[in-house]
Amino acid sequence: MPTENKTVMGDPLPNIPWEEKPAGSNAVVWRYSGNPVIPRDLIPTSNSIFNSAVVPFGGEFAGVFRCDDNQRNMQLHAGRSKDGISWELEPERIHWQCDDPEIGHWEYGYDPRVCWIDDRYYITWCNGYHGPTIGVGYTFDFKTFHQLENAYLPFNRNGVLFPRKINGKYAMLSRPSDNGHTPFGDIYYSVSPDMAHWGYHRHVMSPCGGWQSTKIGAGPIPIETNEGWLLVYHGVLTSCNGFVYSTGVALLDIDRPWKVIYRSAPYIMSPQTLYECVGDVPNVAFPCAALCDAPTGRIAMYYGCADTVTGLCFAQADELIDWLKRNHT
Ligand code: BMA
């Protein structure tokens, strides 16, 4: 039986995909035994499907998926699933409806996040506009997608919205970067009265040692808890063989989320399985979405594996926070 959880604010999600932690494991995050949940070739034109975002939708699940096509263009596709494990993706990429053709002109999009706020699902992604920046859009039904203004000037990546207004404003984490495979990167916090104008930028955190020494970026939509915002993020180490993308966790102040309460010293997950270590870009575990069942604190995270396939892993909110308090920097 699930244990009663008093930590997570939010809705019940009784049909969250879930698997118990393997007996004898002391891991704080454990992988789904059927990984990867999304193979690279789920749609006929895809080279790889990874770094994708999933949300509860109409008693089932929906999402926006990064599908790099077999011309190696980075595209976003909508998808649906009854159980969060078996997915059907639209074979045609998302065509955004946008009032301004200059902004709506599609170059490329990758690493989407989806966030329910008030009455709709907002989507943020890394959007090509003379270099990567943060694209913003929304949908009500995962059929019609509306594109708004880009949040920032290029270059920026990893735009991650908070699931409610904070102090009366929309709030977003992002990671200013350069136009290449950026060898630096801090997480910043910005707010907006209208989803178009972003400002009051605040520094949240910088790279530090080991697995998070080169750059860091926010992952899934932060989870609201009675201890703060639970933020799962990626951290990058530069090895003699290139970047290694691991996953960490932090707690941010509820009203001033640029204030870090705790930040993990060890990673909670690093690329260790074959599907995380071998692929188009080896050694990448890149989480972009988390489902959460508030009454039990169960968390199911979707993460890109080796820039090739999508994996699922699990954690328990109370346990993750307890672990963080014992393992912070
Ligand atoms: C980052 C992004 C991610 C990717 C990672 C590893 O810069 O492009 O989409 O998963 O590199 O290649």
mmCIF file of C-alpha atoms and ligand atoms in Angstrom:
data_model
loop_
_atom_site.group_PDB
_atom_site.id
_atom_site.type_symbol
_atom_site.label_atom_id
_atom_site.label_comp_id
_atom_site.label_asym_id
_atom_site.label_seq_id
_atom_site.Cartn_x
_atom_site.Cartn_y
_atom_site.Cartn_z
ATOM 1 C CA MET A 1 0.000 0.000 0.000
ATOM 2 C CA PRO A 2 1.240 3.531 -0.734
ATOM 3 C CA THR A 3 2.198 5.416 2.400
ATOM 4 C CA GLU A 4 0.345 8.626 3.217
ATOM 5 C CA ASN A 5 2.379 11.641 2.159
ATOM 6 C CA LYS A 6 2.023 15.122 3.561
ATOM 7 C CA THR A 7 4.805 16.763 1.587
ATOM 8 C CA VAL A 8 3.581 17.428 -1.939
ATOM 9 C CA MET A 9 1.003 20.093 -2.757
ATOM 10 C CA GLY A 10 -1.037 19.187 -5.790
ATOM 11 C CA ASP A 11 -3.566 16.835 -7.249
ATOM 12 C CA PRO A 12 -3.902 13.100 -6.912
ATOM 13 C CA LEU A 13 -2.726 11.116 -9.922
ATOM 14 C CA PRO A 14 -3.748 7.570 -8.958
ATOM 15 C CA ASN A 15 -2.880 6.200 -12.401
ATOM 16 C CA ILE A 16 0.703 7.526 -12.315
ATOM 17 C CA PRO A 17 3.041 5.002 -13.970
ATOM 18 C CA TRP A 18 4.742 3.297 -11.071
ATOM 19 C CA GLU A 19 7.020 0.460 -10.092
ATOM 20 C CA GLU A 20 8.235 -0.214 -6.545
ATOM 21 C CA LYS A 21 11.895 0.213 -5.756
ATOM 22 C CA PRO A 22 13.720 -3.084 -6.348
ATOM 23 C CA ALA A 23 14.119 -5.032 -3.103
ATOM 24 C CA GLY A 24 17.467 -4.360 -1.464
ATOM 25 C CA SER A 25 18.149 -1.182 -3.474
ATOM 26 C CA ASN A 26 19.250 1.909 -1.596
ATOM 27 C CA ALA A 27 18.954 4.165 -4.668
ATOM 28 C CA VAL A 28 16.888 7.314 -4.241
ATOM 29 C CA VAL A 29 15.853 7.152 -7.914
ATOM 30 C CA TRP A 30 15.205 3.847 -9.643
ATOM 31 C CA ARG A 31 14.649 3.053 -13.311
ATOM 32 C CA TYR A 32 11.578 1.477 -14.902
ATOM 33 C CA SER A 33 12.309 -2.163 -15.659
ATOM 34 C CA GLY A 34 10.908 -1.800 -19.191
ATOM 35 C CA ASN A 35 13.159 1.109 -20.193
ATOM 36 C CA PRO A 36 13.366 2.689 -22.644
ATOM 37 C CA VAL A 37 9.646 3.516 -22.783
ATOM 38 C CA ILE A 38 9.946 5.291 -26.126
ATOM 39 C CA PRO A 39 12.175 3.763 -28.789
ATOM 40 C CA ARG A 40 14.034 5.937 -31.253
ATOM 41 C CA ASP A 41 11.918 4.844 -34.210
ATOM 42 C CA LEU A 42 8.373 5.119 -32.822
ATOM 43 C CA ILE A 43 7.368 7.239 -35.825
ATOM 44 C CA PRO A 44 8.552 6.435 -39.330
ATOM 45 C CA THR A 45 10.638 9.594 -39.780
ATOM 46 C CA SER A 46 12.361 9.710 -36.396
ATOM 47 C CA ASN A 47 16.066 9.236 -35.863
ATOM 48 C CA SER A 48 15.638 9.616 -32.097
ATOM 49 C CA ILE A 49 12.963 10.583 -29.511
ATOM 50 C CA PHE A 50 14.256 11.961 -26.213
ATOM 51 C CA ASN A 51 14.268 15.001 -23.831
ATOM 52 C CA SER A 52 10.455 15.093 -23.908
ATOM 53 C CA ALA A 53 7.623 16.354 -21.720
ATOM 54 C CA VAL A 54 4.622 14.463 -20.388
ATOM 55 C CA VAL A 55 1.573 15.655 -18.376
ATOM 56 C CA PRO A 56 -1.718 14.188 -17.112
ATOM 57 C CA PHE A 57 -4.454 14.890 -19.658
ATOM 58 C CA GLY A 58 -8.139 13.962 -19.481
ATOM 59 C CA GLY A 59 -7.591 11.001 -17.160
ATOM 60 C CA GLU A 60 -4.792 9.787 -19.427
ATOM 61 C CA PHE A 61 -1.497 11.353 -20.526
ATOM 62 C CA ALA A 62 -0.298 13.665 -23.273
ATOM 63 C CA GLY A 63 2.981 15.266 -24.141
ATOM 64 C CA VAL A 64 5.277 17.154 -26.451
ATOM 65 C CA PHE A 65 8.185 15.124 -27.732
ATOM 66 C CA ARG A 66 11.547 15.962 -29.153
ATOM 67 C CA CYS A 67 11.817 13.937 -32.345
ATOM 68 C CA ASP A 68 14.962 14.503 -34.321
ATOM 69 C CA ASP A 69 14.007 13.374 -37.807
ATOM 70 C CA ASN A 70 15.962 11.279 -40.243
ATOM 71 C CA GLN A 71 17.311 14.436 -41.856
ATOM 72 C CA ARG A 72 18.552 15.264 -38.324
ATOM 73 C CA ASN A 73 16.242 18.260 -37.978
ATOM 74 C CA MET A 74 15.074 18.867 -34.407
ATOM 75 C CA GLN A 75 11.254 18.777 -34.326
ATOM 76 C CA LEU A 76 8.456 18.757 -31.750
ATOM 77 C CA HIS A 77 5.582 16.265 -31.994
ATOM 78 C CA ALA A 78 2.425 15.844 -29.889
ATOM 79 C CA GLY A 79 1.679 12.450 -28.352
ATOM 80 C CA ARG A 80 -0.934 10.611 -26.292
ATOM 81 C CA SER A 81 -0.885 7.634 -23.959
ATOM 82 C CA LYS A 82 -3.454 5.805 -21.836
ATOM 83 C CA ASP A 83 -0.950 4.632 -19.226
ATOM 84 C CA GLY A 84 2.108 6.910 -19.602
ATOM 85 C CA ILE A 85 4.161 3.984 -20.846
ATOM 86 C CA SER A 86 2.811 3.032 -24.256
ATOM 87 C CA TRP A 87 2.798 6.120 -26.495
ATOM 88 C CA GLU A 88 1.334 7.165 -29.826
ATOM 89 C CA LEU A 89 2.995 10.161 -31.434
ATOM 90 C CA GLU A 90 1.620 12.297 -34.224
ATOM 91 C CA PRO A 91 3.630 11.505 -37.352
ATOM 92 C CA GLU A 92 3.489 15.179 -38.381
ATOM 93 C CA ARG A 93 5.360 17.783 -36.334
ATOM 94 C CA ILE A 94 3.529 20.514 -34.407
ATOM 95 C CA HIS A 95 2.655 23.493 -36.609
ATOM 96 C CA TRP A 96 2.305 26.462 -34.268
ATOM 97 C CA GLN A 97 -0.337 29.120 -34.812
ATOM 98 C CA CYS A 98 1.318 32.457 -34.275
ATOM 99 C CA ASP A 99 0.113 36.030 -34.798
ATOM 100 C CA ASP A 100 3.552 37.201 -35.923
ATOM 101 C CA PRO A 101 4.958 35.248 -38.892
ATOM 102 C CA GLU A 102 8.480 36.313 -38.000
ATOM 103 C CA ILE A 103 8.229 34.586 -34.631
ATOM 104 C CA GLY A 104 6.130 31.736 -36.018
ATOM 105 C CA HIS A 105 8.727 30.954 -38.707
ATOM 106 C CA TRP A 106 9.995 27.527 -37.717
ATOM 107 C CA GLU A 107 13.735 26.872 -37.621
ATOM 108 C CA TYR A 108 13.983 24.095 -35.037
ATOM 109 C CA GLY A 109 12.767 23.202 -31.564
ATOM 110 C CA TYR A 110 14.054 20.915 -28.867
ATOM 111 C CA ASP A 111 13.929 19.939 -25.185
ATOM 112 C CA PRO A 112 10.255 20.887 -24.534
ATOM 113 C CA ARG A 113 8.674 21.240 -21.103
ATOM 114 C CA VAL A 114 4.896 21.288 -20.551
ATOM 115 C CA CYS A 115 3.295 23.046 -17.586
ATOM 116 C CA TRP A 116 -0.377 23.318 -16.583
ATOM 117 C CA ILE A 117 -1.115 26.828 -15.280
ATOM 118 C CA ASP A 118 -4.676 28.006 -14.528
ATOM 119 C CA ASP A 119 -6.568 26.855 -17.613
ATOM 120 C CA ARG A 120 -4.098 25.598 -20.209
ATOM 121 C CA TYR A 121 -0.905 23.706 -20.909
ATOM 122 C CA TYR A 122 2.025 26.018 -21.556
ATOM 123 C CA ILE A 123 4.947 24.714 -23.539
ATOM 124 C CA THR A 124 8.464 26.087 -23.378
ATOM 125 C CA TRP A 125 11.237 24.796 -25.579
ATOM 126 C CA CYS A 126 14.585 25.684 -27.014
ATOM 127 C CA ASN A 127 13.505 27.586 -30.125
ATOM 128 C CA GLY A 128 15.629 28.511 -33.107
ATOM 129 C CA TYR A 129 15.471 32.287 -33.676
ATOM 130 C CA HIS A 130 18.880 33.403 -34.952
ATOM 131 C CA GLY A 131 20.262 31.001 -32.380
ATOM 132 C CA PRO A 132 18.648 29.085 -29.558
ATOM 133 C CA THR A 133 16.305 30.923 -27.206
ATOM 134 C CA ILE A 134 13.215 29.997 -25.183
ATOM 135 C CA GLY A 135 10.035 29.577 -27.221
ATOM 136 C CA VAL A 136 6.698 29.842 -25.400
ATOM 137 C CA GLY A 137 3.310 28.526 -26.481
ATOM 138 C CA TYR A 138 0.199 26.881 -25.190
ATOM 139 C CA THR A 139 -2.467 24.337 -26.010
ATOM 140 C CA PHE A 140 -5.776 23.290 -24.539
ATOM 141 C CA ASP A 141 -6.127 19.983 -26.348
ATOM 142 C CA PHE A 142 -2.720 18.848 -27.727
ATOM 143 C CA LYS A 143 -4.195 19.297 -31.218
ATOM 144 C CA THR A 144 -3.980 23.061 -31.791
ATOM 145 C CA PHE A 145 -0.850 24.804 -30.558
ATOM 146 C CA HIS A 146 -0.437 28.565 -30.182
ATOM 147 C CA GLN A 147 2.938 30.247 -30.155
ATOM 148 C CA LEU A 148 3.665 33.417 -28.159
ATOM 149 C CA GLU A 149 6.724 35.661 -28.153
ATOM 150 C CA ASN A 150 10.084 34.150 -27.326
ATOM 151 C CA ALA A 151 10.844 34.751 -23.653
ATOM 152 C CA TYR A 152 14.409 36.026 -24.066
ATOM 153 C CA LEU A 153 17.024 37.136 -26.536
ATOM 154 C CA PRO A 154 19.254 34.381 -27.875
ATOM 155 C CA PHE A 155 21.085 32.542 -26.470
ATOM 156 C CA ASN A 156 19.202 30.590 -23.872
ATOM 157 C CA ARG A 157 18.150 27.020 -23.116
ATOM 158 C CA ASN A 158 16.205 25.016 -20.548
ATOM 159 C CA GLY A 159 13.240 27.344 -19.987
ATOM 160 C CA VAL A 160 11.188 25.757 -17.212
ATOM 161 C CA LEU A 161 7.968 27.351 -15.910
ATOM 162 C CA PHE A 162 6.686 27.127 -12.343
ATOM 163 C CA PRO A 163 3.203 25.571 -12.154
ATOM 164 C CA ARG A 164 1.544 28.637 -10.625
ATOM 165 C CA LYS A 165 2.113 32.372 -10.402
ATOM 166 C CA ILE A 166 4.526 33.385 -7.643
ATOM 167 C CA ASN A 167 3.880 36.746 -5.986
ATOM 168 C CA GLY A 168 1.316 37.415 -8.722
ATOM 169 C CA LYS A 169 3.683 36.775 -11.664
ATOM 170 C CA TYR A 170 4.443 33.880 -13.999
ATOM 171 C CA ALA A 171 7.865 32.515 -13.135
ATOM 172 C CA MET A 172 10.500 30.710 -15.209
ATOM 173 C CA LEU A 173 13.944 29.227 -14.741
ATOM 174 C CA SER A 174 16.333 29.415 -17.669
ATOM 175 C CA ARG A 175 19.948 28.927 -18.573
ATOM 176 C CA PRO A 176 21.613 31.692 -20.637
ATOM 177 C CA SER A 177 24.096 30.064 -23.005
ATOM 178 C CA ASP A 178 25.934 30.500 -26.282
ATOM 179 C CA ASN A 179 25.072 29.264 -29.763
ATOM 180 C CA GLY A 180 27.116 26.071 -29.568
ATOM 181 C CA HIS A 181 27.625 23.239 -27.124
ATOM 182 C CA THR A 182 27.961 25.762 -24.317
ATOM 183 C CA PRO A 183 30.857 25.014 -21.923
ATOM 184 C CA PHE A 184 29.287 27.099 -19.088
ATOM 185 C CA GLY A 185 25.854 27.744 -17.642
ATOM 186 C CA ASP A 186 24.036 28.934 -14.535
ATOM 187 C CA ILE A 187 20.331 28.734 -13.695
ATOM 188 C CA TYR A 188 18.456 32.073 -13.492
ATOM 189 C CA TYR A 189 14.939 32.995 -12.387
ATOM 190 C CA SER A 190 12.723 35.514 -14.251
ATOM 191 C CA VAL A 191 9.134 36.648 -13.867
ATOM 192 C CA SER A 192 6.444 37.984 -16.187
ATOM 193 C CA PRO A 193 3.048 39.639 -15.712
ATOM 194 C CA ASP A 194 1.726 38.339 -19.049
ATOM 195 C CA MET A 195 3.883 35.445 -20.397
ATOM 196 C CA ALA A 196 5.434 37.880 -22.896
ATOM 197 C CA HIS A 197 7.616 40.323 -20.963
ATOM 198 C CA TRP A 198 10.219 38.634 -18.779
ATOM 199 C CA GLY A 199 12.423 40.451 -16.274
ATOM 200 C CA TYR A 200 13.514 40.893 -12.656
ATOM 201 C CA HIS A 201 16.183 38.280 -13.430
ATOM 202 C CA ARG A 202 17.777 36.644 -10.411
ATOM 203 C CA HIS A 203 20.663 34.210 -10.162
ATOM 204 C CA VAL A 204 19.688 30.809 -8.715
ATOM 205 C CA MET A 205 22.778 28.624 -8.874
ATOM 206 C CA SER A 206 26.069 28.044 -10.668
ATOM 207 C CA PRO A 207 28.018 24.900 -11.512
ATOM 208 C CA CYS A 208 30.016 23.493 -8.628
ATOM 209 C CA GLY A 209 32.113 20.351 -8.208
ATOM 210 C CA GLY A 210 32.290 17.005 -9.969
ATOM 211 C CA TRP A 211 29.237 15.870 -11.942
ATOM 212 C CA GLN A 212 27.874 19.462 -12.022
ATOM 213 C CA SER A 213 31.137 21.309 -12.668
ATOM 214 C CA THR A 214 30.686 22.513 -16.296
ATOM 215 C CA LYS A 215 27.049 23.688 -16.507
ATOM 216 C CA ILE A 216 23.641 23.087 -14.988
ATOM 217 C CA GLY A 217 20.063 23.477 -16.228
ATOM 218 C CA ALA A 218 16.580 23.044 -14.815
ATOM 219 C CA GLY A 219 14.799 19.800 -15.700
ATOM 220 C CA PRO A 220 11.117 19.052 -15.051
ATOM 221 C CA ILE A 221 8.538 21.612 -13.833
ATOM 222 C CA PRO A 222 9.341 22.159 -10.123
ATOM 223 C CA ILE A 223 7.135 20.268 -7.665
ATOM 224 C CA GLU A 224 5.581 22.313 -4.858
ATOM 225 C CA THR A 225 6.167 20.825 -1.411
ATOM 226 C CA ASN A 226 5.768 22.093 2.136
ATOM 227 C CA GLU A 227 9.587 22.342 2.299
ATOM 228 C CA GLY A 228 10.029 24.411 -0.880
ATOM 229 C CA TRP A 229 10.070 23.859 -4.649
ATOM 230 C CA LEU A 230 11.587 20.484 -5.443
ATOM 231 C CA LEU A 231 13.739 21.072 -8.521
ATOM 232 C CA VAL A 232 15.302 18.234 -10.468
ATOM 233 C CA TYR A 233 18.097 19.549 -12.670
ATOM 234 C CA HIS A 234 20.877 18.309 -14.911
ATOM 235 C CA GLY A 235 24.543 18.863 -14.300
ATOM 236 C CA VAL A 236 27.388 18.390 -16.747
ATOM 237 C CA LEU A 237 30.946 17.233 -16.257
ATOM 238 C CA THR A 238 33.558 17.588 -18.995
ATOM 239 C CA SER A 239 35.417 14.301 -19.229
ATOM 240 C CA CYS A 240 38.324 13.505 -21.539
ATOM 241 C CA ASN A 241 35.668 11.916 -23.743
ATOM 242 C CA GLY A 242 33.182 14.822 -23.760
ATOM 243 C CA PHE A 243 30.213 15.985 -21.700
ATOM 244 C CA VAL A 244 28.522 13.677 -19.160
ATOM 245 C CA TYR A 245 24.937 14.661 -18.195
ATOM 246 C CA SER A 246 23.782 13.567 -14.723
ATOM 247 C CA THR A 247 20.741 14.474 -12.633
ATOM 248 C CA GLY A 248 20.564 16.252 -9.276
ATOM 249 C CA VAL A 249 17.928 17.737 -7.016
ATOM 250 C CA ALA A 250 17.503 20.985 -5.077
ATOM 251 C CA LEU A 251 14.945 22.657 -2.833
ATOM 252 C CA LEU A 252 14.147 26.301 -3.645
ATOM 253 C CA ASP A 253 12.395 28.794 -1.375
ATOM 254 C CA ILE A 254 8.633 28.870 -2.049
ATOM 255 C CA ASP A 255 8.222 32.649 -2.300
ATOM 256 C CA ARG A 256 11.730 33.544 -3.432
ATOM 257 C CA PRO A 257 12.681 30.558 -5.626
ATOM 258 C CA TRP A 258 16.077 32.032 -6.518
ATOM 259 C CA LYS A 259 17.102 31.224 -2.948
ATOM 260 C CA VAL A 260 18.466 27.683 -2.778
ATOM 261 C CA ILE A 261 17.695 25.877 0.490
ATOM 262 C CA TYR A 262 19.475 22.606 -0.324
ATOM 263 C CA ARG A 263 21.320 21.320 -3.353
ATOM 264 C CA SER A 264 22.537 17.763 -3.810
ATOM 265 C CA ALA A 265 26.259 17.070 -3.600
ATOM 266 C CA PRO A 266 26.023 13.616 -5.224
ATOM 267 C CA TYR A 267 23.903 13.050 -8.340
ATOM 268 C CA ILE A 268 20.600 11.212 -7.932
ATOM 269 C CA MET A 269 21.126 9.495 -11.290
ATOM 270 C CA SER A 270 23.981 9.373 -13.758
ATOM 271 C CA PRO A 271 24.262 7.623 -17.118
ATOM 272 C CA GLN A 272 25.034 4.017 -16.190
ATOM 273 C CA THR A 273 22.801 1.730 -18.241
ATOM 274 C CA LEU A 274 23.556 0.732 -21.811
ATOM 275 C CA TYR A 275 20.748 2.920 -23.233
ATOM 276 C CA GLU A 276 22.099 5.954 -21.311
ATOM 277 C CA CYS A 277 25.742 5.317 -22.198
ATOM 278 C CA VAL A 278 25.357 4.329 -25.844
ATOM 279 C CA GLY A 279 23.520 6.321 -28.493
ATOM 280 C CA ASP A 280 23.883 9.372 -30.695
ATOM 281 C CA VAL A 281 25.357 11.317 -27.766
ATOM 282 C CA PRO A 282 26.739 8.880 -25.187
ATOM 283 C CA ASN A 283 26.460 9.391 -21.421
ATOM 284 C CA VAL A 284 23.369 11.569 -21.192
ATOM 285 C CA ALA A 285 20.505 11.293 -18.660
ATOM 286 C CA PHE A 286 18.398 14.430 -19.264
ATOM 287 C CA PRO A 287 15.075 14.734 -17.354
ATOM 288 C CA CYS A 288 12.406 17.049 -18.812
ATOM 289 C CA ALA A 289 9.174 15.970 -17.089
ATOM 290 C CA ALA A 290 7.866 14.650 -13.795
ATOM 291 C CA LEU A 291 4.420 13.330 -12.933
ATOM 292 C CA CYS A 292 3.478 13.399 -9.276
ATOM 293 C CA ASP A 293 0.711 11.822 -7.222
ATOM 294 C CA ALA A 294 0.389 14.267 -4.312
ATOM 295 C CA PRO A 295 -1.306 11.955 -1.766
ATOM 296 C CA THR A 296 1.432 9.314 -2.015
ATOM 297 C CA GLY A 297 4.357 11.522 -3.087
ATOM 298 C CA ARG A 298 5.100 9.168 -5.958
ATOM 299 C CA ILE A 299 7.133 10.810 -8.733
ATOM 300 C CA ALA A 300 7.602 9.398 -12.243
ATOM 301 C CA MET A 301 10.238 11.201 -14.311
ATOM 302 C CA TYR A 302 10.780 11.061 -18.064
ATOM 303 C CA TYR A 303 14.314 11.583 -19.226
ATOM 304 C CA GLY A 304 16.252 11.535 -22.458
ATOM 305 C CA CYS A 305 18.826 8.749 -22.704
ATOM 306 C CA ALA A 306 21.958 9.286 -24.795
ATOM 307 C CA ASP A 307 20.035 11.741 -27.026
ATOM 308 C CA THR A 308 18.386 8.686 -28.570
ATOM 309 C CA VAL A 309 15.475 7.209 -26.556
ATOM 310 C CA THR A 310 13.235 8.169 -23.624
ATOM 311 C CA GLY A 311 13.435 6.511 -20.223
ATOM 312 C CA LEU A 312 11.238 6.532 -17.150
ATOM 313 C CA CYS A 313 12.409 6.496 -13.543
ATOM 314 C CA PHE A 314 10.797 6.808 -10.144
ATOM 315 C CA ALA A 315 11.299 8.494 -6.797
ATOM 316 C CA GLN A 316 9.311 9.159 -3.663
ATOM 317 C CA ALA A 317 9.061 12.846 -2.637
ATOM 318 C CA ASP A 318 9.572 12.407 1.134
ATOM 319 C CA GLU A 319 12.491 10.072 0.595
ATOM 320 C CA LEU A 320 14.088 12.403 -1.963
ATOM 321 C CA ILE A 321 13.844 15.383 0.394
ATOM 322 C CA ASP A 322 15.189 13.386 3.361
ATOM 323 C CA TRP A 323 18.053 12.186 1.192
ATOM 324 C CA LEU A 324 18.745 15.745 0.000
ATOM 325 C CA LYS A 325 18.966 17.015 3.578
ATOM 326 C CA ARG A 326 21.587 14.357 4.307
ATOM 327 C CA ASN A 327 23.502 14.839 1.029
ATOM 328 C CA HIS A 328 23.555 18.545 0.259
ATOM 329 C CA THR A 329 26.538 20.625 -0.827
HETATM 330 C C1 BMA B 1 22.425 19.920 -24.686
HETATM 331 C C2 BMA B 1 21.090 19.903 -25.370
HETATM 332 C C3 BMA B 1 20.346 18.636 -25.017
HETATM 333 C C4 BMA B 1 21.199 17.410 -25.205
HETATM 334 C C5 BMA B 1 22.547 17.584 -24.544
HETATM 335 C C6 BMA B 1 23.479 16.429 -24.812
HETATM 336 O O1 BMA B 1 23.172 21.046 -25.067
HETATM 337 O O2 BMA B 1 21.279 19.962 -26.762
HETATM 338 O O3 BMA B 1 19.248 18.533 -25.896
HETATM 339 O O4 BMA B 1 20.554 16.295 -24.620
HETATM 340 O O5 BMA B 1 23.146 18.766 -25.005
HETATM 341 O O6 BMA B 1 23.767 16.342 -26.166
#
